[in-house]
PDB file of C-alpha atoms in Angstrom:
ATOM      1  CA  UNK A  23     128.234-210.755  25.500  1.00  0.00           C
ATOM      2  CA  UNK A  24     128.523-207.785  22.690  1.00  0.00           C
ATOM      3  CA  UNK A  25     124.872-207.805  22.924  1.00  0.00           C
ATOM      4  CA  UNK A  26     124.217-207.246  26.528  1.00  0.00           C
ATOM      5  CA  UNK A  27     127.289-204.604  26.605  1.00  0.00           C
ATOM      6  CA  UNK A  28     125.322-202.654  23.959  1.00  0.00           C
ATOM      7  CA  UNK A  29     122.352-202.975  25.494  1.00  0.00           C
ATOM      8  CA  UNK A  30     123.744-201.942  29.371  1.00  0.00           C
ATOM      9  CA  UNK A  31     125.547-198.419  27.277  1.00  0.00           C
ATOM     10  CA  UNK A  32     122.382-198.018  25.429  1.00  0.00           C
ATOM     11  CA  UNK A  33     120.442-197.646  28.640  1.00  0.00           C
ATOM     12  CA  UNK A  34     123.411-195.774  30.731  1.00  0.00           C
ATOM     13  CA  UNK A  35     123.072-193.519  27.860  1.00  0.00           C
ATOM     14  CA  UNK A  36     119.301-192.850  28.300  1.00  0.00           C
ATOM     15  CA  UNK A  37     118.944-192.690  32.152  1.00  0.00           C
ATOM     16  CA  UNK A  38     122.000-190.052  31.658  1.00  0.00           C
ATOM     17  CA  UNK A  39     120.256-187.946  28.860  1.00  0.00           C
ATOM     18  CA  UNK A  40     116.636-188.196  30.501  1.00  0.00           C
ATOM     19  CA  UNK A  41     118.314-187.193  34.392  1.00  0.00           C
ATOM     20  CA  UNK A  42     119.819-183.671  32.621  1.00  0.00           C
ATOM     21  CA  UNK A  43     116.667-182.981  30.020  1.00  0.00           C
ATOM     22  CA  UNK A  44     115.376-179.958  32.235  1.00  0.00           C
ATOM     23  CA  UNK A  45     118.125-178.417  31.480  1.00  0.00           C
ATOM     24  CA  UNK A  46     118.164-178.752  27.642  1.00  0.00           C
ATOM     25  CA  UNK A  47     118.091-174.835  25.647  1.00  0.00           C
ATOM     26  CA  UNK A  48     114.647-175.807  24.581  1.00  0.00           C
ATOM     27  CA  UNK A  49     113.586-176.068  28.447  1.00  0.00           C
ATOM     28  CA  UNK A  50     115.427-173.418  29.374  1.00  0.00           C
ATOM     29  CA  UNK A  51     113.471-170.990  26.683  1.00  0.00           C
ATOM     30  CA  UNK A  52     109.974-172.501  27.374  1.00  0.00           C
ATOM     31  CA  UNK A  53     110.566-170.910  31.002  1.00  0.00           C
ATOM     32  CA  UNK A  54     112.128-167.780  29.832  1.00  0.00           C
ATOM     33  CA  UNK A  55     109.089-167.244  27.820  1.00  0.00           C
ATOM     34  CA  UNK A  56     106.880-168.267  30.341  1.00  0.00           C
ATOM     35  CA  UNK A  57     108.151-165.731  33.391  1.00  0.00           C
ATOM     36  CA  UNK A  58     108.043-162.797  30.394  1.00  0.00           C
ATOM     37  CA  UNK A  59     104.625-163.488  29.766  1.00  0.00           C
ATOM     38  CA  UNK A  60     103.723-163.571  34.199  1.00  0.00           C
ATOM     39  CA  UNK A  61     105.586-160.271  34.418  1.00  0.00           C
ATOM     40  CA  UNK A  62     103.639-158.574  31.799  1.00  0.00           C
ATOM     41  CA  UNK A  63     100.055-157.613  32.562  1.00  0.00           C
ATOM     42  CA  UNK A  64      98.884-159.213  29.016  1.00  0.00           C
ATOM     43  CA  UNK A  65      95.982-161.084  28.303  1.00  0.00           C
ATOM     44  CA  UNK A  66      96.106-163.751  25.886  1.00  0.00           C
ATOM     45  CA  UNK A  67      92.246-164.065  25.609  1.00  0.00           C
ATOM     46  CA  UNK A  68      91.413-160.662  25.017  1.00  0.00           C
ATOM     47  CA  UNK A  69      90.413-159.535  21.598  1.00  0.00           C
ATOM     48  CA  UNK A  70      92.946-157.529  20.341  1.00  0.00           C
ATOM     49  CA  UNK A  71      95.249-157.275  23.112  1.00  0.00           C
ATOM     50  CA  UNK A  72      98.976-156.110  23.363  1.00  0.00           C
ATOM     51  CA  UNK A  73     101.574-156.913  26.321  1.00  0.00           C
ATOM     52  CA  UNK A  74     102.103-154.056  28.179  1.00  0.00           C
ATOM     53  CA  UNK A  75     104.913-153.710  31.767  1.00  0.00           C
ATOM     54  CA  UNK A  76     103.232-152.786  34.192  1.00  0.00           C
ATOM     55  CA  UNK A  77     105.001-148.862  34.879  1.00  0.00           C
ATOM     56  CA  UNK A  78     106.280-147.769  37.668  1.00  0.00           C
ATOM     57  CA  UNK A  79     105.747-144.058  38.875  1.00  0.00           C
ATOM     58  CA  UNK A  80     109.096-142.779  37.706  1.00  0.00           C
ATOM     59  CA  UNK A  81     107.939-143.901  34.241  1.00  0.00           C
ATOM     60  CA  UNK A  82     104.359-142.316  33.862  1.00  0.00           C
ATOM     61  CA  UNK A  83     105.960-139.280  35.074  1.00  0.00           C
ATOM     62  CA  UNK A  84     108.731-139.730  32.341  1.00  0.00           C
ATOM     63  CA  UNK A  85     106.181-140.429  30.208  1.00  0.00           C
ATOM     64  CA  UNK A  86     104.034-137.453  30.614  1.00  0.00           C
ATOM     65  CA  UNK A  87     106.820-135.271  30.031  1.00  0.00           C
ATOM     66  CA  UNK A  88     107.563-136.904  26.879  1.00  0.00           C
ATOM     67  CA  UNK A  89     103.840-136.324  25.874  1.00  0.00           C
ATOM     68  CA  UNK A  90     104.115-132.574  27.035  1.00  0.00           C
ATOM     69  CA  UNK A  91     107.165-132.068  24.143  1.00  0.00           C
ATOM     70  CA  UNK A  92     104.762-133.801  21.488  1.00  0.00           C
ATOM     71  CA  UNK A  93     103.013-130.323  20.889  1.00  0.00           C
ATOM     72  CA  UNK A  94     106.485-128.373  20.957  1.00  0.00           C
ATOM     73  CA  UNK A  95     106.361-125.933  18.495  1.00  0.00           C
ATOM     74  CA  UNK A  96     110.158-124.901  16.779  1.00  0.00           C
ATOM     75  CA  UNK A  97     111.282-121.358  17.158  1.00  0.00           C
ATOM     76  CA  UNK A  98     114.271-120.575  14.585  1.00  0.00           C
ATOM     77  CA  UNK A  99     116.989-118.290  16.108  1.00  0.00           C
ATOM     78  CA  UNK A 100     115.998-114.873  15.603  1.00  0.00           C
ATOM     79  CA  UNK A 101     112.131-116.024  15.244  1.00  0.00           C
ATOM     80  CA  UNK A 102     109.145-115.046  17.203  1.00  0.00           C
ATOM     81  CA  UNK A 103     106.251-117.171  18.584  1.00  0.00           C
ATOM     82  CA  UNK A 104     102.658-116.264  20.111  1.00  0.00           C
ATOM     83  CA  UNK A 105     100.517-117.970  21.882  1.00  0.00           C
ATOM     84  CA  UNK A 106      97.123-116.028  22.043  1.00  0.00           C
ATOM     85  CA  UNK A 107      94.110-116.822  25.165  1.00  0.00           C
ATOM     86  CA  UNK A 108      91.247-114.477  24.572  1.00  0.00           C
ATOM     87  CA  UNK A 109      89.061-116.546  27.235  1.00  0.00           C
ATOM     88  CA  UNK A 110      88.960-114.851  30.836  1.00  0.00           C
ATOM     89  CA  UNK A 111      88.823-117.699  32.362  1.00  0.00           C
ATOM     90  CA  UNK A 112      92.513-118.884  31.697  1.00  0.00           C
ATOM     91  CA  UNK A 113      94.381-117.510  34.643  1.00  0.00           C
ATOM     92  CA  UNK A 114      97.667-119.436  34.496  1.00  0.00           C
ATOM     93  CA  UNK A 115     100.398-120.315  31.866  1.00  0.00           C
ATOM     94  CA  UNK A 116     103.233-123.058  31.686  1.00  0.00           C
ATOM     95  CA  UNK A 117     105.919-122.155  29.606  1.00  0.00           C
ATOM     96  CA  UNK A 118     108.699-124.880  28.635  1.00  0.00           C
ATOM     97  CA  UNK A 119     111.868-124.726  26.503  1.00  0.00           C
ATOM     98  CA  UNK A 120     114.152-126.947  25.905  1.00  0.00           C
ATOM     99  CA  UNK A 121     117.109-127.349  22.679  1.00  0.00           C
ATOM    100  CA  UNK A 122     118.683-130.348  21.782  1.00  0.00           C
ATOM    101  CA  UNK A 123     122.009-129.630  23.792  1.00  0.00           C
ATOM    102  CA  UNK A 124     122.760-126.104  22.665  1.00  0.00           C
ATOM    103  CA  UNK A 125     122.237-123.029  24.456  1.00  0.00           C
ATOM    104  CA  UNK A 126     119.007-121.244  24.917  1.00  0.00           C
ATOM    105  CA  UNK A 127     118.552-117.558  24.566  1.00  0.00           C
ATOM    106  CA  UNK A 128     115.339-116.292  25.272  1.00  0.00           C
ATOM    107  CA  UNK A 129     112.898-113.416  25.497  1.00  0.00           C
ATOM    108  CA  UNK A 130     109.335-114.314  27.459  1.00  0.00           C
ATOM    109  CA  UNK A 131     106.630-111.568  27.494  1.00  0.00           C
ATOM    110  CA  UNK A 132     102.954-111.221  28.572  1.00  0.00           C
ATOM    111  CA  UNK A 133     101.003-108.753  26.221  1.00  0.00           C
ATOM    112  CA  UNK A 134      97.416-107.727  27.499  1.00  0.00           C
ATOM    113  CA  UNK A 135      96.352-105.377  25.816  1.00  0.00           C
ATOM    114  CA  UNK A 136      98.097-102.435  23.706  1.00  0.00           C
ATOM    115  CA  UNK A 137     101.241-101.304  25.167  1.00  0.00           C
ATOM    116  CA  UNK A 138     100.941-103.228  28.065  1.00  0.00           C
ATOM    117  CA  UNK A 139     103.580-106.077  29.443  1.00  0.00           C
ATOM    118  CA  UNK A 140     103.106-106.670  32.951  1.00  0.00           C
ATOM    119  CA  UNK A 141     105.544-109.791  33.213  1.00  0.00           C
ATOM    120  CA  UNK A 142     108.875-110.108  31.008  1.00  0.00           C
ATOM    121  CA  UNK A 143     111.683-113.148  31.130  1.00  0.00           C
ATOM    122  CA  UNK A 144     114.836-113.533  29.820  1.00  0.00           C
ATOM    123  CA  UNK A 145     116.110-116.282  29.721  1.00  0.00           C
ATOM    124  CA  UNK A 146     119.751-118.159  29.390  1.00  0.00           C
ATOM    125  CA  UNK A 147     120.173-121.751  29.483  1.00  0.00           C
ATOM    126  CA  UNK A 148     124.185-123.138  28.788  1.00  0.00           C
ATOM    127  CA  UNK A 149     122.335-126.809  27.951  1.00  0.00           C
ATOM    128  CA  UNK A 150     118.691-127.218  26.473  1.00  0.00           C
ATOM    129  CA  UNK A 151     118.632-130.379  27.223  1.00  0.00           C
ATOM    130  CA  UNK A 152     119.926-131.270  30.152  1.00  0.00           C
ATOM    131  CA  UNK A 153     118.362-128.200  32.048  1.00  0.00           C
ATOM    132  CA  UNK A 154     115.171-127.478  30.073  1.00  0.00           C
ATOM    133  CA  UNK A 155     113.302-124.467  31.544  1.00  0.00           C
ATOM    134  CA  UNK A 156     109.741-124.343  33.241  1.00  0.00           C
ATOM    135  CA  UNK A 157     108.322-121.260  34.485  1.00  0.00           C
ATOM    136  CA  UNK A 158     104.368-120.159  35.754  1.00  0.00           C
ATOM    137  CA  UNK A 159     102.956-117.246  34.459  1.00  0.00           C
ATOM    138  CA  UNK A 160     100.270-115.968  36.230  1.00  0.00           C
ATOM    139  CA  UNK A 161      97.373-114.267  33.954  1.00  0.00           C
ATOM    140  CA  UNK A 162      94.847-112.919  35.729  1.00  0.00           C
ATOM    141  CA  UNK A 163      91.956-111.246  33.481  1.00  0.00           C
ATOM    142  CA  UNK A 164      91.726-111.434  29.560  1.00  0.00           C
ATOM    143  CA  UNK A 165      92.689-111.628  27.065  1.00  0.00           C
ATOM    144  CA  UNK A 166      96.425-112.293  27.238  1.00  0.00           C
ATOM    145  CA  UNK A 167      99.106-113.385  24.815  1.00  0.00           C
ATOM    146  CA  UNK A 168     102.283-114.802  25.412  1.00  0.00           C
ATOM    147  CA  UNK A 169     105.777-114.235  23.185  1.00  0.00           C
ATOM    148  CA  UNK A 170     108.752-115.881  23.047  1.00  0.00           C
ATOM    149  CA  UNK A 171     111.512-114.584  20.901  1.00  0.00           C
ATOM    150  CA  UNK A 172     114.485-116.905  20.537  1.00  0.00           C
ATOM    151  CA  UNK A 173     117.566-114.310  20.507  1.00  0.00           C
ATOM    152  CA  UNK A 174     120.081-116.747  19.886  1.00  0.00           C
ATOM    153  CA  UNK A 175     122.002-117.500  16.294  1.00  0.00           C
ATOM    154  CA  UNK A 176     119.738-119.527  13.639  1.00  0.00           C
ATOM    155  CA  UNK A 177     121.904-122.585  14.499  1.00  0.00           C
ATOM    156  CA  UNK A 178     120.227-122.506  17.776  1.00  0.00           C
ATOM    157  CA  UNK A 179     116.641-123.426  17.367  1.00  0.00           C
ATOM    158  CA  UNK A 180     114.268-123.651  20.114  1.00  0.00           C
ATOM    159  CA  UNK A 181     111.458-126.181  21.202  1.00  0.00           C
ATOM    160  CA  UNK A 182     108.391-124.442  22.923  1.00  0.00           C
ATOM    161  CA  UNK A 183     104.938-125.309  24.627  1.00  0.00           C
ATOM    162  CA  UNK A 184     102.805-123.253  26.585  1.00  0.00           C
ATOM    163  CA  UNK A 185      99.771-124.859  28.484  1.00  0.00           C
ATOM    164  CA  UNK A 186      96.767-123.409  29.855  1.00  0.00           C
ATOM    165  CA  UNK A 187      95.881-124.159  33.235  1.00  0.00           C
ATOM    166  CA  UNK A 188      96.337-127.593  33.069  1.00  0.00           C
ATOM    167  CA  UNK A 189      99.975-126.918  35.484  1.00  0.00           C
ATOM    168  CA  UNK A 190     101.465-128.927  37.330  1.00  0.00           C
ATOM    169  CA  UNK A 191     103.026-126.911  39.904  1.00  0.00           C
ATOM    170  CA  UNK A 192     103.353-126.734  44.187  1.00  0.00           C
ATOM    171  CA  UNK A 193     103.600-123.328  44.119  1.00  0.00           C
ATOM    172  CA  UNK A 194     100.835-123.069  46.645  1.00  0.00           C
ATOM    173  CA  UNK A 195     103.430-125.598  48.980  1.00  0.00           C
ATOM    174  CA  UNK A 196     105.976-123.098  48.764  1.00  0.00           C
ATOM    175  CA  UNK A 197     103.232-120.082  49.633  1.00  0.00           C
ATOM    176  CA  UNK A 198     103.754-121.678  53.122  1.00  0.00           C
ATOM    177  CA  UNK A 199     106.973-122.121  53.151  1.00  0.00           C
ATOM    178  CA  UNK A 200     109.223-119.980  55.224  1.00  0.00           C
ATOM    179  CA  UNK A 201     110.086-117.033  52.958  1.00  0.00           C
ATOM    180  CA  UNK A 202     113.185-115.101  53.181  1.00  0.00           C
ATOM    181  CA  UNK A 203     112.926-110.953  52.355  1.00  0.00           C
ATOM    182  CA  UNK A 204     116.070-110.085  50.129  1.00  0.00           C
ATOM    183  CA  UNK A 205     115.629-106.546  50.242  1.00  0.00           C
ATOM    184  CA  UNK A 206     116.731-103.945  46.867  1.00  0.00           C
ATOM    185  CA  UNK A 207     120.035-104.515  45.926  1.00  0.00           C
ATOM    186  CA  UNK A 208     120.778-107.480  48.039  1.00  0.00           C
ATOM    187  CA  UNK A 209     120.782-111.518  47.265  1.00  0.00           C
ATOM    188  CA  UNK A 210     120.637-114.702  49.159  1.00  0.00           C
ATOM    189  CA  UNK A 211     121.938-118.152  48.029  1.00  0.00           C
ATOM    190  CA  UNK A 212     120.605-121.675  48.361  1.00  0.00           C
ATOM    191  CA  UNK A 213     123.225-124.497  48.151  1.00  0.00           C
ATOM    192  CA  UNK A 214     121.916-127.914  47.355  1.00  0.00           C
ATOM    193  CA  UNK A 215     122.865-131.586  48.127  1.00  0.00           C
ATOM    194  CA  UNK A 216     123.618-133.277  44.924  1.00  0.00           C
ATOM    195  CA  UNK A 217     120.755-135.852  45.624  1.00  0.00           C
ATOM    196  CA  UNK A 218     118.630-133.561  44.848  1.00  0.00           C
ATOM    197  CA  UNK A 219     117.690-132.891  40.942  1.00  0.00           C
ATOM    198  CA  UNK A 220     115.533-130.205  40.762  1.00  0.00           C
ATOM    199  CA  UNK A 221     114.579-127.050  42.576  1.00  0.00           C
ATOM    200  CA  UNK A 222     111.398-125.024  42.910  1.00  0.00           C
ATOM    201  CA  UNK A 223     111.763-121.324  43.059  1.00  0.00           C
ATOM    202  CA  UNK A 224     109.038-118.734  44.125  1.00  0.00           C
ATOM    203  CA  UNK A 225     109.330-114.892  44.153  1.00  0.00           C
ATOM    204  CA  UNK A 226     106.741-112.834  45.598  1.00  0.00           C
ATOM    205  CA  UNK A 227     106.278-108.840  46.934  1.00  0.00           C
ATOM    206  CA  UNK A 228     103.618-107.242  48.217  1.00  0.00           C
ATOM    207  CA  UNK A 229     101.694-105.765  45.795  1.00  0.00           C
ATOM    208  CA  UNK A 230     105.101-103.622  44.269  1.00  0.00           C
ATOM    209  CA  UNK A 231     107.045-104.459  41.121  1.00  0.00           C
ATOM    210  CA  UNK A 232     108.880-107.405  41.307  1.00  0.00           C
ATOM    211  CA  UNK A 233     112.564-106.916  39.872  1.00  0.00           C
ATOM    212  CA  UNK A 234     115.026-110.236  40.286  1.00  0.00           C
ATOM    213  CA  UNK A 235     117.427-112.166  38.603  1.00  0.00           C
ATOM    214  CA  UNK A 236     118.209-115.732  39.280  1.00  0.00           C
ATOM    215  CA  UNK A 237     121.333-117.781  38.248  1.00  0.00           C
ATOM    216  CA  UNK A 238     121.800-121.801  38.777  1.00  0.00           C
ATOM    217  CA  UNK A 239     126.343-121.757  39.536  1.00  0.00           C
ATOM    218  CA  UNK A 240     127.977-125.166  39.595  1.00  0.00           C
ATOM    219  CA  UNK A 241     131.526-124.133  40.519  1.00  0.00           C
ATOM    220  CA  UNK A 242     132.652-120.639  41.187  1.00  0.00           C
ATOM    221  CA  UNK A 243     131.441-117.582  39.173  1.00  0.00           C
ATOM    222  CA  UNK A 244     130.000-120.900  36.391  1.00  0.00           C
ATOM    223  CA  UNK A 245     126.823-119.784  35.192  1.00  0.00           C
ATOM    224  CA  UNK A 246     124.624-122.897  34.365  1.00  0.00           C
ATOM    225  CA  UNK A 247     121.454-120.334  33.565  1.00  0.00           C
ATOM    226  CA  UNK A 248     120.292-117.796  34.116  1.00  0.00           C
ATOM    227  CA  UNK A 249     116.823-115.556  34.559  1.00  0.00           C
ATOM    228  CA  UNK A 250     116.235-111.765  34.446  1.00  0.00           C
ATOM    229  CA  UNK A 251     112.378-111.220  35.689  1.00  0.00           C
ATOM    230  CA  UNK A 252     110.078-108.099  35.842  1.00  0.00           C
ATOM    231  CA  UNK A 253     106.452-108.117  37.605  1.00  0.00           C
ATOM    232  CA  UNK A 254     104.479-104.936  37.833  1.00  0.00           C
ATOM    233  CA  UNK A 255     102.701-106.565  40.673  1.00  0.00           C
ATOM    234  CA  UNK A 256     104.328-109.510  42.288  1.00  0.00           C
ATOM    235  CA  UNK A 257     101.529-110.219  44.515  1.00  0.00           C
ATOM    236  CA  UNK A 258      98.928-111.053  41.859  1.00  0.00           C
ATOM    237  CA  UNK A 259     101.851-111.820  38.970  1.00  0.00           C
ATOM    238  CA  UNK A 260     104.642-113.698  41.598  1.00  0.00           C
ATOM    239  CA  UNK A 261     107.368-116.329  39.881  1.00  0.00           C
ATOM    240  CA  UNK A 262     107.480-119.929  40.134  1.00  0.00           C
ATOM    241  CA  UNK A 263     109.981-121.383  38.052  1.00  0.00           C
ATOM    242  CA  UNK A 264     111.273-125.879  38.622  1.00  0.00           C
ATOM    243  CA  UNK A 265     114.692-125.359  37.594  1.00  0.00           C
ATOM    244  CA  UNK A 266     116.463-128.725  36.867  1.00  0.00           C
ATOM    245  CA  UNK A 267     120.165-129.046  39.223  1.00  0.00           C
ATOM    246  CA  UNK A 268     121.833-131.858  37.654  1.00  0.00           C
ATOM    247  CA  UNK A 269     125.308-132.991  39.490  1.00  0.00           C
ATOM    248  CA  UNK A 270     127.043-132.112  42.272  1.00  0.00           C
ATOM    249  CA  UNK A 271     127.946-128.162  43.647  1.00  0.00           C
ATOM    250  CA  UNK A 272     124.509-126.283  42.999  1.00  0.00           C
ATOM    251  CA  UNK A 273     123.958-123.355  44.005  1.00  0.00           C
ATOM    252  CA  UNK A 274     121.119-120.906  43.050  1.00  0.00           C
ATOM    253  CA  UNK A 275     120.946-117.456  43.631  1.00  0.00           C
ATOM    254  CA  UNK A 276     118.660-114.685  44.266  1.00  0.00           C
ATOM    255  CA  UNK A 277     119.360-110.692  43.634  1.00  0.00           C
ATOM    256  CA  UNK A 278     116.752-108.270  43.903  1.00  0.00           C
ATOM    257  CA  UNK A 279     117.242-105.842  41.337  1.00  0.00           C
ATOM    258  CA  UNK A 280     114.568-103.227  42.274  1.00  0.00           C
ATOM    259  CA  UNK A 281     115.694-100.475  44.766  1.00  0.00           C
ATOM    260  CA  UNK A 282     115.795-100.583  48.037  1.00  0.00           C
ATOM    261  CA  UNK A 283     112.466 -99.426  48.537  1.00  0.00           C
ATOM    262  CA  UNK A 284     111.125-102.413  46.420  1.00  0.00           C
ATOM    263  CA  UNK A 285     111.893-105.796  49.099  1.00  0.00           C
ATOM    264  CA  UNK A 286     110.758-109.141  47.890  1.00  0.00           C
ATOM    265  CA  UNK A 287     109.942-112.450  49.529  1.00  0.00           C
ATOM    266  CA  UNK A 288     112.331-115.409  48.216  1.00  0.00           C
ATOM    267  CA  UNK A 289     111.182-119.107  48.618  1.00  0.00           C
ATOM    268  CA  UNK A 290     113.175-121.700  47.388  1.00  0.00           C
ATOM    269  CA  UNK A 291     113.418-125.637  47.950  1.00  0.00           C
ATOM    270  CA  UNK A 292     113.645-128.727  46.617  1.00  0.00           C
ATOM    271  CA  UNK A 293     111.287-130.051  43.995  1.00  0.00           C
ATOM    272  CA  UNK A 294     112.635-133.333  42.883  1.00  0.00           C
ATOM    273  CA  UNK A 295     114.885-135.856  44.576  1.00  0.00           C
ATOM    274  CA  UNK A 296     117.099-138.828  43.022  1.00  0.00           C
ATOM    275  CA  UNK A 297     116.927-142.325  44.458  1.00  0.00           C
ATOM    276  CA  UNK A 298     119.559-143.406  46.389  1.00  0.00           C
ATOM    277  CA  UNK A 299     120.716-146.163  43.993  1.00  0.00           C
ATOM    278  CA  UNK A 300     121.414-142.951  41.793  1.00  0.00           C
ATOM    279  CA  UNK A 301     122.942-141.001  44.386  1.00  0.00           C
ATOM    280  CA  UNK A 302     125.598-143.722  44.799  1.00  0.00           C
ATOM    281  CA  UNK A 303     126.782-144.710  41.091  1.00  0.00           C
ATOM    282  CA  UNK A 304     130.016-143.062  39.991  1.00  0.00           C
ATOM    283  CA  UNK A 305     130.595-140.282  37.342  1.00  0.00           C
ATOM    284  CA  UNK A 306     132.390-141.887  34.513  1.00  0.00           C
ATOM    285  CA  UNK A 307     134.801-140.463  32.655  1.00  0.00           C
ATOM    286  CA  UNK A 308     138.412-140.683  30.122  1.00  0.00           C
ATOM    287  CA  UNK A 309     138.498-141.465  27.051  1.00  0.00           C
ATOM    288  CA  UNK A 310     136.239-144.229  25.420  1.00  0.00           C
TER     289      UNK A 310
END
């Protein structure tokens, strides 16, 4: 009778084991690894080849801003930079800052030729990094050279790139966009929805000097950055600047400092907008 009893638990004990073996951490890992390797766009065959995730359109665009910074060049506090086109046929400059989280203080000119700056900037950013700058300088004619002069302490270094051409703008969406005329002396304001993360700004005349000054508030009188701009000709030299609107309460605002003789045209709208996912997660805050 011992014998059988063995033999009856013996068999219990296997018919238990083998009914819950799919479920073993071995199994379990074999499929893990198994739906990693479907959702990657890898080829096991292929000489040489690495997995790579298939991205998404949020990340190549994250990822072509990152390769954008890779050719920053570091401007000390007090420091100046050039950037020198002698070839006609560049008619169009991207200019970037950014600082690792400390202000920016800037001074942006166009030189062509002696004695001659037909488009200043200057430029003040509370955060670097979370509100980098991007502006469009239009260079018609050669040969042209741009300068940036960082203004602020030497603690406060900036990161710079200027690209020819090769811009990525809708500034020619905005040419068709319902403009507003601010005229000399007077200012208009655009409030924002915090869904939306960035704004495009566009500042034209009609052939006079363009004379503005642009501030991004988030609160009253709280000046996130700001932008003094001169044109001598604001119809061949207008501004288009993407100004980043992080949070909640944005607000950006447009002054025309020329005189009253000098109007200009004011375009401004959204150039970015967060998902809704985004839009609905809280703001964290308290102590850690």
């Amino acid at each position: 009778m011992k014998f059988y009893d063995r033999f009856f638990a013996l068999s219990a004990t296997v018919c238990f084991t083998e009914a819950f073996t799919p479920n073993t951490p071995f199994d379990l890992q074999r499929r893990t690894n198994a739906a990693l390797k479907a959702s990657l766009s890898y080829d096991p065959n292929a000489a040489g080849a690495k997995p790579s995730v298939a991205s998404s359109p949020a990340t190549s665009s994250s990822s072509g801003a990152s390769e954008k910074w890779d050719n920053a060049l570091k401007v000390q506090g007090g420091s100046l930079k050039t950037w020198t086109y002698a070839s006609p046929a560049v008619d169009r400059l991207e200019v970037s800052l950014k600082t690792d989280g400390r202000p920016l203080d800037a001074d942006i000119d166009l030189w062509q030729g002696p004695d001659n700056t037909p488009t200043k900037m200057r430029v003040y950013v509370e955060d670097g990094a979370l509100r980098p700058f991007s502006a469009v300088i239009e260079t018609p004619r050669g040969p042209n050279t741009v300068a940036i002069r960082n203004i602020g302490h030497l603690e406060f270094p900036i990161s710079a790139v200027v690209v020819a051409n090769d811009v990525e703008s809708s500034a020619a969406d905005l040419a068709e966009a319902p403009k507003r005329t601010v005229q000399g002396g007077a200012l208009q304001t655009y409030p924002f929805d915090p869904s939306v993360e960035a704004v495009q700004i566009l500042l034209q005349t009609d052939g006079r000097p363009l004379n503005a000054r642009i501030e991004l508030l988030q609160g009253p009188n709280n000046n996130k950055q700001v932008m003094e701009v001169y044109s001598e000709d604001g119809s061949e030299r207008p501004f288009f600047a993407i100004v980043e609107t992080p949070g909640s309460g944005n607000v950006i605002r447009c002054q025309n400092t020329a005189p009253v003789e000098f109007p200009m045209y004011a375009s401004v709208g959204a150039y970015r907008i967060g998902s809704p996912e985004n839009i609905l997660e809280p703001i964290l805050g308290g102590d850690p």
